[in-house]
mmCIF file of C-alpha atoms in Angstrom:
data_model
loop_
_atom_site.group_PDB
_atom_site.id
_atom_site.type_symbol
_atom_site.label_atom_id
_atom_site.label_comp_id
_atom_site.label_asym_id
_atom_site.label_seq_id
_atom_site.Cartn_x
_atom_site.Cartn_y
_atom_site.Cartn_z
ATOM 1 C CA UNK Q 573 -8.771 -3.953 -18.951
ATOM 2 C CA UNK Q 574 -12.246 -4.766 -19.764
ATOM 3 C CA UNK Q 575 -13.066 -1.091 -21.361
ATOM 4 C CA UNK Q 576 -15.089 0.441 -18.397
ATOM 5 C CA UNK Q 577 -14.182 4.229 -17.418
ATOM 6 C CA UNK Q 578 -12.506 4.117 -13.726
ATOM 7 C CA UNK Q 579 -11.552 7.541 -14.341
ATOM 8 C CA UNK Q 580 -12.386 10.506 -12.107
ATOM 9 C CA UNK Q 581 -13.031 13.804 -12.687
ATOM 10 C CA UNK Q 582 -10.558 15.717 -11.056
ATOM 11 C CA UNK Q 583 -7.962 13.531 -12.917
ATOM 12 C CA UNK Q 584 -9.592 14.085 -16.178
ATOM 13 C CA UNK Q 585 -9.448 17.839 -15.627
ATOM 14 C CA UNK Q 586 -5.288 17.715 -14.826
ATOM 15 C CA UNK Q 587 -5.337 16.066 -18.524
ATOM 16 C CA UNK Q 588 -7.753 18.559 -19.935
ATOM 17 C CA UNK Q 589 -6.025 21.551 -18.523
ATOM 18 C CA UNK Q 590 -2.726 20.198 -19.920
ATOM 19 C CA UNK Q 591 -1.292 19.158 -16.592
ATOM 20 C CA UNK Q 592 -1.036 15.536 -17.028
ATOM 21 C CA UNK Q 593 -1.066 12.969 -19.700
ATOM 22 C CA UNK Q 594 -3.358 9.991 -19.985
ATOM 23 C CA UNK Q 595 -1.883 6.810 -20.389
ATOM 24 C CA UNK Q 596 -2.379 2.601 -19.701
ATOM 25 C CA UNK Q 597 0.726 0.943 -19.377
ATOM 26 C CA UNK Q 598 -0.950 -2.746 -20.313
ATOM 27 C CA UNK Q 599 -2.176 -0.623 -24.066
ATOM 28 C CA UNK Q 600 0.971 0.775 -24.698
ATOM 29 C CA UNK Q 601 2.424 -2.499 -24.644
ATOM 30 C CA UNK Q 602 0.130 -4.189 -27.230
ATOM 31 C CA UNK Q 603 -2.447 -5.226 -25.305
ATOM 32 C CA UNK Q 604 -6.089 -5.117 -26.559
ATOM 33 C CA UNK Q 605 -9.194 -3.245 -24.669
ATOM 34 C CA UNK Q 606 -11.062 -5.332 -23.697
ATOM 35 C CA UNK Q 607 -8.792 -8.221 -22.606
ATOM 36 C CA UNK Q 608 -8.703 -11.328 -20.040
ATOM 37 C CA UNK Q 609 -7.665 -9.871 -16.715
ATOM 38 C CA UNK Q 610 -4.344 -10.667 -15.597
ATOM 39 C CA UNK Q 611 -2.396 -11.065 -12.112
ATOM 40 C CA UNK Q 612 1.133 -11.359 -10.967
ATOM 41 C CA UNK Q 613 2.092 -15.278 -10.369
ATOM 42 C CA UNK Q 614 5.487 -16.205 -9.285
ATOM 43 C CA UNK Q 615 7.378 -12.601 -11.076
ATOM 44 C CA UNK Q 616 5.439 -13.259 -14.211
ATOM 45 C CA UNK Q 617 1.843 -11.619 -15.519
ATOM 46 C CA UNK Q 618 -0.498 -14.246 -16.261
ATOM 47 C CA UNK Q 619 -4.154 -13.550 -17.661
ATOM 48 C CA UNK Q 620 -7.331 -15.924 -16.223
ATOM 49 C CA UNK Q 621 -7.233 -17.945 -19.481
ATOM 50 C CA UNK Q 622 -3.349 -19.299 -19.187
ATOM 51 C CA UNK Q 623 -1.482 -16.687 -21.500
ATOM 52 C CA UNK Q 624 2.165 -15.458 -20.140
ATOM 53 C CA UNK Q 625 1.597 -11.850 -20.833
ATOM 54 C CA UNK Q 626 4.774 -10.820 -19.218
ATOM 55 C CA UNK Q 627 6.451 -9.232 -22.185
ATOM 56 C CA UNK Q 628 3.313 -6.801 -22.921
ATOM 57 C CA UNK Q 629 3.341 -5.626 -19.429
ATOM 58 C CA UNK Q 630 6.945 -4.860 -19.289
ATOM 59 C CA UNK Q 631 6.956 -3.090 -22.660
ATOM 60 C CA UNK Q 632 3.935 -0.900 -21.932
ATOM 61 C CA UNK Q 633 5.941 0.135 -18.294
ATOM 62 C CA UNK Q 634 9.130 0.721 -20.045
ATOM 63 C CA UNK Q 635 6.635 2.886 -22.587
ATOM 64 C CA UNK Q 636 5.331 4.442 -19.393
ATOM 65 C CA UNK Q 637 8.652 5.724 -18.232
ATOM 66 C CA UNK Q 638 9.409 7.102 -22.080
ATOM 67 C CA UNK Q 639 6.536 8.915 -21.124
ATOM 68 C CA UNK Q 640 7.785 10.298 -18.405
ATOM 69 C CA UNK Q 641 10.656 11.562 -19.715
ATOM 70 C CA UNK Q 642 9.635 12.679 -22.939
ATOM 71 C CA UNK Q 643 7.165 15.135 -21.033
ATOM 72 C CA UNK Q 644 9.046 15.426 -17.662
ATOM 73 C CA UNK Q 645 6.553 14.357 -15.450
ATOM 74 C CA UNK Q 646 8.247 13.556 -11.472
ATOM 75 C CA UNK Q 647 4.818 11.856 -10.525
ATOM 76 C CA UNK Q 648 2.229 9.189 -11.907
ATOM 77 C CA UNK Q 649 -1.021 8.534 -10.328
ATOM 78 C CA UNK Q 650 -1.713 4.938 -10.959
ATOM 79 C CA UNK Q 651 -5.171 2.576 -10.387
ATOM 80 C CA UNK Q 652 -4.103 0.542 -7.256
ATOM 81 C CA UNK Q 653 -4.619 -3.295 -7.707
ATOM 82 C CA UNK Q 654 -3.626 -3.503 -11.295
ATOM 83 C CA UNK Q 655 -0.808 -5.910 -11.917
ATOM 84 C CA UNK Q 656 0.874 -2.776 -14.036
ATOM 85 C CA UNK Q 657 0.006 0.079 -11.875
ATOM 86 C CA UNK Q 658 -0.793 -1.100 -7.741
ATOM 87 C CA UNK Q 659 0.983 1.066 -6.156
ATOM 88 C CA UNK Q 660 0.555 -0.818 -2.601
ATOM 89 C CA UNK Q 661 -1.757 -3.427 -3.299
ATOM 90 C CA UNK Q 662 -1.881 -6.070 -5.944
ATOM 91 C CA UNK Q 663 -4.326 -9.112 -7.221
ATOM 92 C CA UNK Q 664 -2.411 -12.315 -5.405
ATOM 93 C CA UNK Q 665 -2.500 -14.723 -8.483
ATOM 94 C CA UNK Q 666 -5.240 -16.500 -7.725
ATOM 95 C CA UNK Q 667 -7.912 -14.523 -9.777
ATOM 96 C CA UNK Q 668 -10.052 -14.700 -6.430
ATOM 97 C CA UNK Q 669 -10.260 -11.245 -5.639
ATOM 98 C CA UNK Q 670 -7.771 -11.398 -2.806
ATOM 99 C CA UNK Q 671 -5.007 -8.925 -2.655
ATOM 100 C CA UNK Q 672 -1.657 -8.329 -1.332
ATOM 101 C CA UNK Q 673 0.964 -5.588 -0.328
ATOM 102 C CA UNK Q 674 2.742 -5.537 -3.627
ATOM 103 C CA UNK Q 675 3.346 -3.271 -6.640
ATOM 104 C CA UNK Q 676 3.184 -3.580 -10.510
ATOM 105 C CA UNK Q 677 5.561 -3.925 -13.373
ATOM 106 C CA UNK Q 678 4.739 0.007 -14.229
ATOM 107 C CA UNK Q 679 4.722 1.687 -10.825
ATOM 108 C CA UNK Q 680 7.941 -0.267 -9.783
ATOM 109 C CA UNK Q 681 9.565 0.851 -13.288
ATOM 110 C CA UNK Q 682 8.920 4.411 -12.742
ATOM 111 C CA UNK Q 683 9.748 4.613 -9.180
ATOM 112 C CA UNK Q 684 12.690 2.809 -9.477
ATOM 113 C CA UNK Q 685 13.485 5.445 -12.082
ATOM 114 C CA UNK Q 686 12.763 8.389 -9.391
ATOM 115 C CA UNK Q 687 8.556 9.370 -10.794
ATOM 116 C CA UNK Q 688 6.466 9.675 -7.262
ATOM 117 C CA UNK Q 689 3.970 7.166 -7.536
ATOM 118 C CA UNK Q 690 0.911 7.627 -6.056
ATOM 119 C CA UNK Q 691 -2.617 5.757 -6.704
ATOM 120 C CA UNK Q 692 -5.748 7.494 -7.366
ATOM 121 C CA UNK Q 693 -7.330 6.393 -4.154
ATOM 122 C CA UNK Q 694 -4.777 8.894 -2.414
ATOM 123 C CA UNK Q 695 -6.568 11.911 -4.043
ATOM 124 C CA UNK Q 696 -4.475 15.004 -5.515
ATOM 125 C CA UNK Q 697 -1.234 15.997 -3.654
ATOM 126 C CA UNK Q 698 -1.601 19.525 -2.756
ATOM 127 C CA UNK Q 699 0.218 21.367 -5.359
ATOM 128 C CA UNK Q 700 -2.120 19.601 -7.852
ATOM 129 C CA UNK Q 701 -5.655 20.574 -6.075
ATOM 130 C CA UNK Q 702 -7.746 21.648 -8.187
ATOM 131 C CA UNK Q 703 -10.226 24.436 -6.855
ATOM 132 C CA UNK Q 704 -14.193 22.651 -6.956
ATOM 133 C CA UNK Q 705 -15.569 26.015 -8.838
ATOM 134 C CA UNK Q 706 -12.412 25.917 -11.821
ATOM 135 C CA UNK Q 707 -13.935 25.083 -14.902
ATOM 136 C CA UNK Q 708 -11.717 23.356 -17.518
ATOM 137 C CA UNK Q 709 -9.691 24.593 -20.214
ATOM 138 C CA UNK Q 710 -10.967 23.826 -23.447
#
């Protein structure tokens, strides 16, 4: 949300290698980068300065799952916390920093659709590991 890389490497490499896509939900659904940072409040998406961004959230998860299809990719690994893409966790609302068992608009979307969602903090399931000495496909 606020244009800083949380990518990592290994991730990068699945897109480079033409494994995976790269995608965020909250930009394909209008969205600008950077924006106010938003949390779930009572079912709806609200950013810190008051705005109901609810309809940009769902768009950019129902873009997500077009995704999905379009390429047929059976798993998403998502940034835990985000109000699109937690896949356990989730800001509570209060824009305090405190979090809760919960998902986003995105990862609930997709694996109520049947995608495997994952975050990134579980690392690479083990069809996906990548060896440490492969360089990538350019």
């Amino acid at each position: 949300y606020d244009g800083r890389d949380c990518g990592q490497p290994v991730y990068r490499r699945l897109v480079e290698e033409g494994r995976g896509i790269a995608a965020c939900p909250e930009c394909l659904g209008g969205l600008p980068t950077p924006r106010c940072p938003s949390e779930i409040r009572g079912g709806r998406v609200i950013a810190r300065d008051g705005a109901d961004v609810t309809a940009a959230f769902r768009e950019g998860a129902q873009r997500a799952l077009e995704l999905c299809r379009r390429y047929g990719l059976r798993r998403a690994i998502l940034k835990e916390n985000s109000p699109s893409c937690g896949c356990r966790r989730i800001y509570d609302g209060s824009f305090t920093g405190a979090k809760i068992d919960g998902e986003g608009i995105t990862a609930r979307l997709l694996r109520e659709h049947g995608i495997e969602v994952c975050s990134e903090e579980d690392g690479l399931p083990g069809e996906l590991r990548l060896p440490a000495d492969m360089p990538p496909r350019g």
